[in-house]
Coordinates of C-alpha atoms and ligand atoms in Angstrom, one line a residue:
M7 CA -36.2 -4.3 17.3
G8 CA -34.9 -6.0 20.4
K9 CA -31.3 -5.2 21.2
T10 CA -29.2 -8.0 22.7
K11 CA -27.6 -7.0 25.9
E12 CA -23.9 -7.6 25.5
V13 CA -21.9 -8.5 28.6
N14 CA -18.6 -6.7 28.8
P15 CA -16.0 -9.4 28.1
Y16 CA -13.6 -8.0 30.7
R17 CA -16.3 -8.2 33.3
R18 CA -17.4 -11.7 32.2
F19 CA -13.8 -13.0 32.3
T20 CA -13.2 -11.4 35.7
W21 CA -16.3 -13.1 37.2
T22 CA -15.5 -16.4 35.6
L23 CA -11.9 -16.3 36.8
G24 CA -12.9 -15.0 40.2
I25 CA -15.4 -17.9 40.7
S26 CA -12.9 -20.5 39.4
V27 CA -10.2 -19.2 41.7
I28 CA -12.5 -19.2 44.7
L29 CA -13.6 -22.8 44.0
I30 CA -10.1 -24.0 43.4
G31 CA -9.0 -22.1 46.6
L32 CA -11.9 -23.7 48.6
V33 CA -11.1 -27.2 47.4
L34 CA -7.4 -26.7 48.0
S35 CA -8.0 -25.3 51.5
A36 CA -10.3 -28.3 52.4
V37 CA -7.7 -30.8 51.1
T38 CA -4.9 -28.9 52.9
L39 CA -6.9 -28.8 56.2
W40 CA -7.7 -32.4 56.0
A41 CA -4.1 -33.4 55.0
S42 CA -2.4 -31.3 57.6
S43 CA -4.7 -32.5 60.4
S44 CA -4.2 -36.1 59.3
F45 CA -0.5 -35.6 59.1
V46 CA -0.2 -34.3 62.6
I47 CA -2.4 -37.0 64.0
R48 CA -0.5 -39.7 62.1
E49 CA 2.8 -38.4 63.2
T50 CA 1.6 -38.2 66.8
V51 CA 0.3 -41.8 66.6
D52 CA 3.6 -43.1 65.1
L53 CA 5.8 -41.2 67.6
T54 CA 3.6 -42.3 70.6
N55 CA 3.7 -45.9 69.4
A56 CA 7.5 -45.8 68.9
S57 CA 8.1 -44.2 72.3
V58 CA 5.8 -46.6 74.2
V59 CA 7.3 -49.7 72.4
K60 CA 10.8 -48.3 73.2
H61 CA 9.9 -48.1 76.9
F62 CA 8.7 -51.7 76.9
I63 CA 12.1 -52.7 75.4
K64 CA 14.3 -50.6 77.6
L65 CA 12.5 -50.7 80.9
P66 CA 12.6 -54.2 82.6
Q67 CA 9.7 -53.2 84.9
L68 CA 7.5 -52.8 81.8
A69 CA 8.9 -55.7 79.9
D70 CA 8.1 -57.9 82.9
L71 CA 4.5 -56.9 82.9
F72 CA 3.8 -59.0 79.8
G73 CA 6.9 -61.1 79.7
G74 CA 6.0 -63.0 82.9
K75 CA 2.5 -63.7 81.9
G76 CA 3.0 -66.9 80.0
T77 CA 4.5 -68.8 82.8
Q78 CA 1.9 -67.8 85.3
S79 CA -0.9 -69.3 83.3
T80 CA -1.5 -72.8 84.3
S81 CA -4.5 -74.2 82.6
G82 CA -7.1 -73.8 79.8
D83 CA -6.6 -73.2 76.1
K84 CA -5.7 -69.6 76.6
G85 CA -3.3 -70.5 79.2
R86 CA -1.6 -72.9 76.9
T87 CA -1.3 -70.4 74.2
A88 CA 0.2 -67.9 76.6
A89 CA 2.6 -70.6 77.9
S90 CA 3.8 -71.3 74.4
S91 CA 4.1 -67.5 73.8
Y92 CA 6.4 -67.3 76.7
E93 CA 8.6 -70.2 75.5
G94 CA 9.1 -68.2 72.3
D95 CA 10.1 -65.2 74.2
S96 CA 12.5 -67.0 76.4
H97 CA 15.0 -67.6 73.6
A98 CA 15.9 -64.0 72.9
G99 CA 14.5 -60.7 72.0
H100 CA 12.9 -57.6 73.5
M101 CA 10.2 -59.2 75.6
Q102 CA 12.4 -61.1 77.9
P103 CA 10.4 -62.2 80.9
A104 CA 11.8 -61.9 84.3
A105 CA 13.8 -65.0 85.3
S106 CA 11.6 -67.9 86.5
G107 CA 11.3 -67.8 90.1
S108 CA 12.5 -64.3 90.4
S109 CA 9.6 -62.9 88.3
G110 CA 8.4 -59.4 89.2
Y111 CA 4.8 -60.8 89.5
E112 CA 2.7 -61.9 92.3
H113 CA 0.5 -64.8 91.4
A114 CA -3.1 -63.7 91.5
G115 CA -4.2 -67.3 91.2
S116 CA -3.5 -70.4 89.3
E117 CA -6.4 -70.8 86.9
G118 CA -6.3 -69.2 83.4
Y119 CA -6.4 -65.5 82.7
E120 CA -8.7 -64.7 85.5
E121 CA -5.8 -65.4 87.8
H122 CA -3.0 -63.4 86.2
A123 CA -0.1 -62.2 88.2
L124 CA 0.0 -58.6 89.4
P125 CA 3.2 -56.6 89.5
K126 CA 4.8 -57.4 92.8
D127 CA 6.0 -53.8 93.2
Y128 CA 2.9 -52.1 91.7
E129 CA 3.9 -48.7 93.2
G130 CA 7.4 -49.0 91.7
V131 CA 6.0 -49.9 88.2
Y132 CA 3.4 -47.1 88.6
N133 CA 6.1 -44.5 89.3
V134 CA 8.2 -45.6 86.4
V135 CA 5.3 -45.6 84.0
R136 CA 4.0 -42.3 85.3
M137 CA 7.4 -40.7 85.1
H138 CA 8.0 -41.7 81.5
F139 CA 4.4 -41.4 80.2
D140 CA 3.9 -38.0 81.7
L141 CA 6.6 -36.7 79.4
Y142 CA 4.2 -37.6 76.6
S143 CA 1.2 -36.1 78.2
I144 CA -0.4 -39.5 78.6
V145 CA -3.3 -38.9 81.0
E146 CA -4.8 -42.3 81.1
T147 CA -3.4 -45.8 80.4
N148 CA -4.4 -49.4 80.8
F149 CA -2.3 -52.5 79.9
Y150 CA -4.1 -55.6 78.7
Y151 CA -3.2 -59.2 78.2
P152 CA -4.3 -60.4 74.8
D153 CA -7.3 -62.0 76.5
G154 CA -8.5 -58.6 77.8
T155 CA -7.3 -58.8 81.4
I156 CA -6.0 -55.5 82.8
N157 CA -2.6 -56.0 84.3
F158 CA -1.7 -52.4 84.8
S159 CA -3.7 -49.2 85.1
Y160 CA -3.3 -45.7 86.6
D161 CA -6.5 -46.8 88.4
K162 CA -5.1 -49.7 90.5
S163 CA -8.6 -50.9 91.3
R164 CA -9.0 -52.0 87.7
V165 CA -6.0 -54.3 87.7
G166 CA -7.0 -57.9 87.3
Q167 CA -10.4 -56.9 85.8
K168 CA -11.6 -57.7 82.4
A169 CA -11.8 -55.2 79.6
S170 CA -15.1 -53.6 78.7
T171 CA -16.9 -54.9 75.6
A172 CA -15.8 -51.9 73.5
A173 CA -12.2 -52.4 74.7
Y174 CA -12.4 -56.1 73.9
S175 CA -13.2 -55.3 70.3
A176 CA -10.3 -52.9 70.1
I177 CA -7.9 -55.4 71.7
D178 CA -9.0 -58.2 69.4
Q179 CA -8.4 -56.0 66.4
V180 CA -5.0 -54.9 67.6
V181 CA -4.0 -58.5 68.4
E182 CA -5.2 -59.9 65.1
K183 CA -3.9 -57.2 62.8
K184 CA -0.9 -56.2 64.9
E185 CA -1.7 -52.6 64.1
V186 CA -2.1 -49.4 66.1
L187 CA -5.7 -48.2 66.5
H188 CA -6.5 -44.6 67.1
D189 CA -9.4 -42.2 67.3
R190 CA -9.8 -38.6 68.3
M191 CA -11.7 -37.8 71.5
S192 CA -13.2 -34.4 72.4
G193 CA -11.0 -32.0 74.3
H194 CA -7.7 -32.5 72.5
R195 CA -7.5 -36.1 73.4
L196 CA -6.1 -38.9 71.3
H197 CA -7.1 -42.5 72.1
L198 CA -4.6 -45.2 71.1
W199 CA -4.4 -48.9 71.2
L200 CA -0.9 -50.2 70.8
P201 CA 0.3 -53.8 70.3
I202 CA 3.3 -54.8 72.4
Q203 CA 5.0 -57.5 70.4
G204 CA 7.5 -60.1 71.3
E205 CA 9.5 -62.6 69.3
G206 CA 8.0 -63.6 66.0
N207 CA 5.9 -60.5 66.0
R208 CA 3.5 -62.2 68.5
V209 CA 1.3 -59.7 70.3
N210 CA 1.9 -60.2 74.0
G211 CA -0.1 -57.3 75.2
V212 CA -2.1 -54.2 74.3
V213 CA -1.5 -50.8 75.7
E214 CA -4.4 -48.4 75.8
I215 CA -3.4 -44.7 76.0
V216 CA -5.3 -41.5 76.2
R217 CA -2.9 -38.7 75.2
D218 CA -3.4 -35.0 75.7
I219 CA -2.6 -33.5 72.2
T220 CA -3.3 -29.8 73.0
E221 CA 0.2 -29.0 71.8
Q222 CA -0.1 -31.0 68.6
D223 CA -3.4 -29.4 67.9
L224 CA -1.8 -26.0 68.4
V225 CA 0.9 -26.9 65.9
S226 CA -1.7 -28.2 63.5
S227 CA -3.7 -25.0 63.8
W228 CA -0.6 -22.9 63.2
L229 CA 0.3 -25.1 60.2
Q230 CA -3.2 -24.8 58.8
V231 CA -3.3 -21.0 59.2
T232 CA 0.1 -20.8 57.5
L233 CA -1.0 -23.0 54.6
L234 CA -4.3 -21.2 54.2
T235 CA -2.4 -17.9 54.1
V236 CA -0.1 -19.3 51.4
I237 CA -3.1 -20.6 49.4
L238 CA -4.9 -17.2 49.8
I239 CA -1.9 -15.3 48.6
G240 CA -1.3 -17.8 45.7
M241 CA -5.0 -17.6 44.6
L242 CA -4.9 -13.8 44.7
A243 CA -1.7 -13.8 42.7
L244 CA -3.2 -16.2 40.2
F245 CA -6.4 -14.1 39.9
F246 CA -4.6 -10.8 39.3
G247 CA -1.9 -12.4 37.2
L248 CA -4.3 -14.1 34.8
R249 CA -6.6 -11.1 34.7
Q250 CA -3.7 -8.9 33.7
V251 CA -2.6 -11.4 31.0
F252 CA -6.2 -11.4 29.7
V253 CA -6.6 -7.6 29.7
Y254 CA -3.2 -7.2 28.0
S255 CA -3.9 -9.9 25.4
T256 CA -7.4 -8.6 24.7
R257 CA -6.1 -5.1 24.2
I258 CA -3.6 -6.4 21.7
I259 CA -6.3 -8.4 19.9
D260 CA -8.7 -5.4 20.0
G261 CA -6.0 -3.3 18.4
K262 CA -5.4 -5.9 15.7
N263 CA -9.1 -6.2 15.1
K264 CA -9.4 -2.5 14.6
E265 CA -6.6 -2.6 12.1
L266 CA -8.2 -5.5 10.3
N267 CA -11.6 -3.7 10.2
A268 CA -9.9 -0.6 8.9
M269 CA -8.3 -2.7 6.2
I270 CA -11.6 -4.4 5.3
D271 CA -13.3 -1.0 5.2
T272 CA -10.6 0.2 2.8
I273 CA -11.1 -2.9 0.6
E274 CA -14.8 -2.5 0.6
R275 CA -14.5 1.2 -0.2
T276 CA -12.2 0.3 -3.1
Y277 CA -14.8 -2.2 -4.3
D278 CA -17.5 0.4 -4.1
E279 CA -15.4 3.0 -5.7
S280 CA -14.8 0.6 -8.6
L281 CA -18.6 0.1 -8.9
Q282 CA -19.1 3.8 -8.6
A283 CA -16.7 4.4 -11.5
L284 CA -18.5 1.8 -13.6
S285 CA -21.8 3.1 -12.8
S286 CA -20.7 6.7 -13.4
A287 CA -19.3 5.7 -16.9
L288 CA -22.7 4.2 -17.7
D289 CA -24.6 7.2 -16.5
S290 CA -22.3 9.5 -18.6
R291 CA -23.1 7.5 -21.7
D292 CA -26.9 7.8 -21.2
N293 CA -27.3 11.5 -20.8
E294 CA -31.0 11.3 -20.0
T295 CA -30.3 9.4 -16.8
Q296 CA -27.4 11.4 -15.4
G297 CA -27.0 10.6 -11.7
H298 CA -29.8 8.1 -12.0
S299 CA -27.8 5.1 -10.5
F300 CA -26.7 7.2 -7.5
R301 CA -30.2 8.4 -6.7
V302 CA -31.9 5.0 -7.1
T303 CA -29.2 3.5 -4.8
A304 CA -30.1 6.1 -2.2
Y305 CA -33.8 5.6 -2.6
A306 CA -33.5 1.8 -2.5
T307 CA -31.4 2.1 0.7
R308 CA -33.9 4.4 2.3
L309 CA -36.9 2.1 1.4
A310 CA -35.1 -1.0 2.6
M311 CA -34.4 0.7 5.9
E312 CA -38.1 1.4 6.2
M313 CA -38.6 -2.4 5.6
R314 CA -36.2 -3.2 8.4
L315 CA -33.7 -5.0 6.3
S316 CA -30.4 -5.8 7.9
D317 CA -27.3 -3.6 7.5
E318 CA -25.7 -6.3 5.4
D319 CA -28.7 -6.5 3.1
L320 CA -28.7 -2.7 2.7
G321 CA -25.2 -2.9 1.4
L322 CA -26.0 -5.8 -1.0
L323 CA -29.1 -4.1 -2.3
A324 CA -27.2 -0.8 -2.7
R325 CA -24.5 -2.5 -4.9
G326 CA -27.2 -4.1 -7.0
A327 CA -28.9 -0.8 -7.4
L328 CA -25.8 1.0 -8.4
L329 CA -25.2 -1.6 -11.1
H330 CA -28.7 -2.4 -12.1
D331 CA -28.4 -1.1 -15.7
V332 CA -24.8 -2.1 -16.3
G333 CA -25.9 -4.4 -19.1
K334 CA -26.8 -1.3 -21.1
I335 CA -23.1 -1.1 -22.0
G336 CA -24.0 -3.8 -24.5
V337 CA -26.9 -1.9 -26.0
P338 CA -25.9 0.0 -29.2
D339 CA -26.0 3.8 -29.0
A340 CA -28.4 3.8 -31.8
I341 CA -31.0 2.2 -29.6
L342 CA -29.9 3.4 -26.2
L343 CA -29.7 7.1 -27.2
K344 CA -32.5 7.0 -29.8
P345 CA -34.8 10.0 -29.1
D346 CA -37.8 8.5 -30.8
K347 CA -39.9 5.6 -29.8
L348 CA -38.1 2.2 -30.1
T349 CA -39.3 -0.3 -32.6
E350 CA -40.3 -3.8 -31.4
D351 CA -37.0 -5.2 -32.5
E352 CA -35.1 -2.4 -30.8
W353 CA -37.1 -3.2 -27.6
V354 CA -36.0 -6.8 -27.8
V355 CA -32.4 -5.6 -27.9
M356 CA -33.0 -3.0 -25.1
K357 CA -34.6 -5.6 -22.8
R358 CA -31.6 -7.8 -23.1
H359 CA -29.7 -5.4 -20.9
V360 CA -30.8 -7.3 -17.7
Q361 CA -29.4 -10.6 -18.8
L362 CA -26.3 -9.0 -20.3
G363 CA -25.7 -7.2 -17.0
H364 CA -26.1 -10.5 -15.1
Q365 CA -23.7 -12.2 -17.4
M366 CA -21.1 -9.5 -16.9
L367 CA -21.2 -9.7 -13.1
Q368 CA -22.0 -13.3 -12.4
H369 CA -18.4 -14.3 -11.8
I370 CA -17.6 -11.6 -9.3
A371 CA -18.0 -13.4 -6.0
F372 CA -18.8 -10.4 -3.7
L373 CA -21.6 -9.2 -6.1
Q374 CA -23.5 -12.5 -6.2
P375 CA -26.1 -11.6 -3.6
S376 CA -26.7 -8.3 -5.5
L377 CA -27.4 -9.8 -8.8
D378 CA -31.1 -10.2 -8.1
V379 CA -31.5 -6.5 -8.7
V380 CA -29.7 -6.6 -12.0
L381 CA -31.6 -9.6 -13.4
Y382 CA -35.1 -9.0 -12.0
H383 CA -35.5 -5.2 -11.8
H384 CA -37.9 -5.1 -14.8
E385 CA -40.2 -7.9 -13.5
R386 CA -43.7 -6.8 -12.4
V387 CA -45.9 -8.5 -9.7
D388 CA -48.7 -9.1 -12.2
G389 CA -46.2 -11.2 -14.3
R390 CA -46.1 -8.8 -17.2
G391 CA -42.5 -7.8 -16.7
Y392 CA -39.3 -9.2 -18.2
P393 CA -37.1 -11.2 -18.7
F394 CA -39.0 -14.1 -17.0
G395 CA -42.5 -12.8 -16.3
L396 CA -42.3 -13.7 -12.6
Q397 CA -45.2 -12.9 -10.4
G398 CA -45.6 -11.6 -6.8
E399 CA -43.2 -13.0 -4.4
E400 CA -41.5 -15.1 -7.1
I401 CA -39.6 -11.8 -7.7
P402 CA -36.8 -11.5 -5.2
L403 CA -37.4 -8.8 -2.5
F404 CA -34.4 -6.7 -3.6
A405 CA -35.8 -6.5 -7.1
R406 CA -39.3 -5.6 -5.8
I407 CA -37.9 -2.8 -3.7
F408 CA -35.6 -1.5 -6.4
S409 CA -38.2 -1.5 -9.2
L410 CA -40.3 1.0 -7.3
C411 CA -37.3 3.3 -6.7
D412 CA -36.4 3.0 -10.4
T413 CA -39.8 4.1 -11.4
Y414 CA -40.0 6.9 -8.8
D415 CA -36.7 8.3 -10.2
A416 CA -37.9 8.0 -13.8
I417 CA -41.0 10.0 -12.9
T418 CA -39.3 12.7 -10.8
S419 CA -36.1 13.3 -12.9
D420 CA -35.8 16.0 -15.5
R421 CA -35.5 14.8 -19.2
P422 CA -34.5 17.0 -22.1
Y423 CA -38.0 16.9 -23.4
R424 CA -39.9 17.3 -20.1
K425 CA -39.5 18.5 -16.6
G426 CA -39.5 15.9 -13.8
R427 CA -42.7 15.6 -11.9
G428 CA -43.1 16.1 -8.1
Y429 CA -43.4 13.6 -5.3
L430 CA -47.2 13.7 -5.2
E431 CA -47.6 12.8 -8.8
A432 CA -45.0 10.0 -8.5
R433 CA -46.8 8.7 -5.4
A434 CA -50.2 8.7 -7.2
E435 CA -48.6 6.8 -10.1
I436 CA -47.1 4.3 -7.7
E437 CA -50.3 3.8 -5.8
R438 CA -52.1 3.3 -9.1
C439 CA -49.7 0.6 -10.1
T440 CA -49.8 -1.3 -6.8
E441 CA -50.5 -5.0 -7.4
T442 CA -49.8 -4.6 -11.1
Q443 CA -46.3 -3.3 -11.3
F444 CA -45.3 -3.0 -7.6
C445 CA -45.5 -5.3 -4.6
P446 CA -48.1 -3.9 -2.1
M447 CA -45.9 -4.5 0.9
V448 CA -43.1 -2.4 -0.7
V449 CA -45.7 0.3 -1.6
E450 CA -46.9 0.4 2.0
A451 CA -43.3 1.0 3.2
F452 CA -42.9 3.7 0.5
L453 CA -46.0 5.5 1.8
R454 CA -44.8 5.4 5.3
I455 CA -41.6 7.4 4.4
P456 CA -42.1 11.2 4.8
P457 CA -42.0 13.0 1.3
E458 CA -39.2 15.2 2.6
D459 CA -36.8 12.2 2.8
W460 CA -37.3 11.5 -1.0
Q461 CA -37.0 15.1 -1.8
E462 CA -33.9 15.5 0.3
I463 CA -32.2 12.6 -1.5
Q464 CA -33.1 14.1 -4.8
E465 CA -31.7 17.4 -3.7
I466 CA -28.4 16.0 -2.4
S467 CA -27.8 14.1 -5.6
R468 CA -28.4 17.3 -7.6
V469 CA -25.9 19.5 -5.7
A470 CA -23.4 17.0 -4.3
H471 CA -20.7 15.2 -6.1
E472 CA -21.3 11.5 -6.6
D473 CA -18.6 10.7 -4.0
E474 CA -20.6 12.5 -1.4
V475 CA -23.8 10.7 -2.3
L476 CA -21.9 7.4 -1.9
D477 CA -20.4 8.6 1.3
R478 CA -23.8 9.4 2.7
L479 CA -24.9 5.9 1.8
R480 CA -21.9 4.1 3.4
F481 CA -23.2 0.8 2.0
Q482 CA -22.2 -1.8 4.4
R483 CA -22.0 -1.0 8.1
S484 CA -23.6 2.3 8.7
G485 CA -26.4 2.2 6.2
R486 CA -28.9 3.1 8.8
Q487 CA -27.2 6.3 10.0
A488 CA -26.1 7.2 6.5
I489 CA -29.2 8.8 5.1
A490 CA -30.5 9.8 8.5
G491 CA -27.2 11.7 9.0
Ligands
FE2_189 FE1 -33.0 -1.4 -16.4
FE2_190 FE1 -32.8 2.3 -14.1

């Protein structure tokens, strides 16, 4: 019989918990890494933007870079737009252009954006920008008009040139959405596109910046290591804490289970002792069959074990065996104890014991599965038994097993008028009655059992007290070890 491999529940819980905690830890770590990195970048972008905008407000050299633009554009649609921008700025606000005529610009030309003004004192502006931007580790910068013309750059040769195609796209987005664009570059570099707004939130220019964020990345790494350490410690604490709770709770439940099982055992033992008392009373009345119920119970259990019935079935069969003739309580002494042959009418009364026994026990719930033995133990496979004349497998298995044991005990037990016969004679009789009285499958199992087992049971029941016989049977749980032990 295949034995199911049981996984230790502690080990199973530990594995499940461990895998869950690792998965949660990994997800949490990934989210934390992403969030902390995003947080540092976002903060850097916001701070950079705020600082640059502040410089454009506070430093006239920078404000002039975009503020003067509008007035210098003289023709074309773009020029007109720029001119109107300037008019707006001239009222008030941060982006005040330099006063007309004293603008900080040199006119690069007079036609459209291609002819924007350059800062008159380029070196002065360069030094101011450099001094302030260096504080923020800005390693590269280009200032653009909204049309993409560069009006300031660390690389002076680019001033007056048009932006590259990629830069155009960024400038358009920034001008249109009035939002900061950013992306990370390799080598701890952050690339930013910042809108420089004037009055009415109009974008007067776009500043491109490449900032060295080595320091921020270091802070980010430190933050990430700290957070990951906290997560690791938290997950370990969760794992060991939950495991401890599980182990503690399981031990309590195990303890309660044991108590409960002990109580169930006590109750079952009480049941069985009641049955034993009933059966014993019956055996005492019928002197000829003294000890009969206990022996047939032991035989039936042994035979059922040979037929590989479950432990539960062994217990049910054993209870039925113990009570199989309980209906004889209703048979008058004159018939039950009559030494002579029974008359036909007396046989009718005697045969009633099976139905009488069934009636007596049918309302006892825990005996229901055992009643097959009580009701059918005088059936024969050839259909000549009673009370119903059932045939073959119509007769419940418990009853087929039991009837063989009942007959075996009848043959081998001593009677006042004759000595009991031995195993071999009983065996010959049983073999002879195969397929008439007994089920062939049950007889086969009987023949497989060593004769010593039958003799040993008979011997034990002769010398031991009935309690001991029952103890050796241990109906329910340990039926298999009972007789073997
Ligand atoms: Fe009987
Ligand atoms: Fe019997």
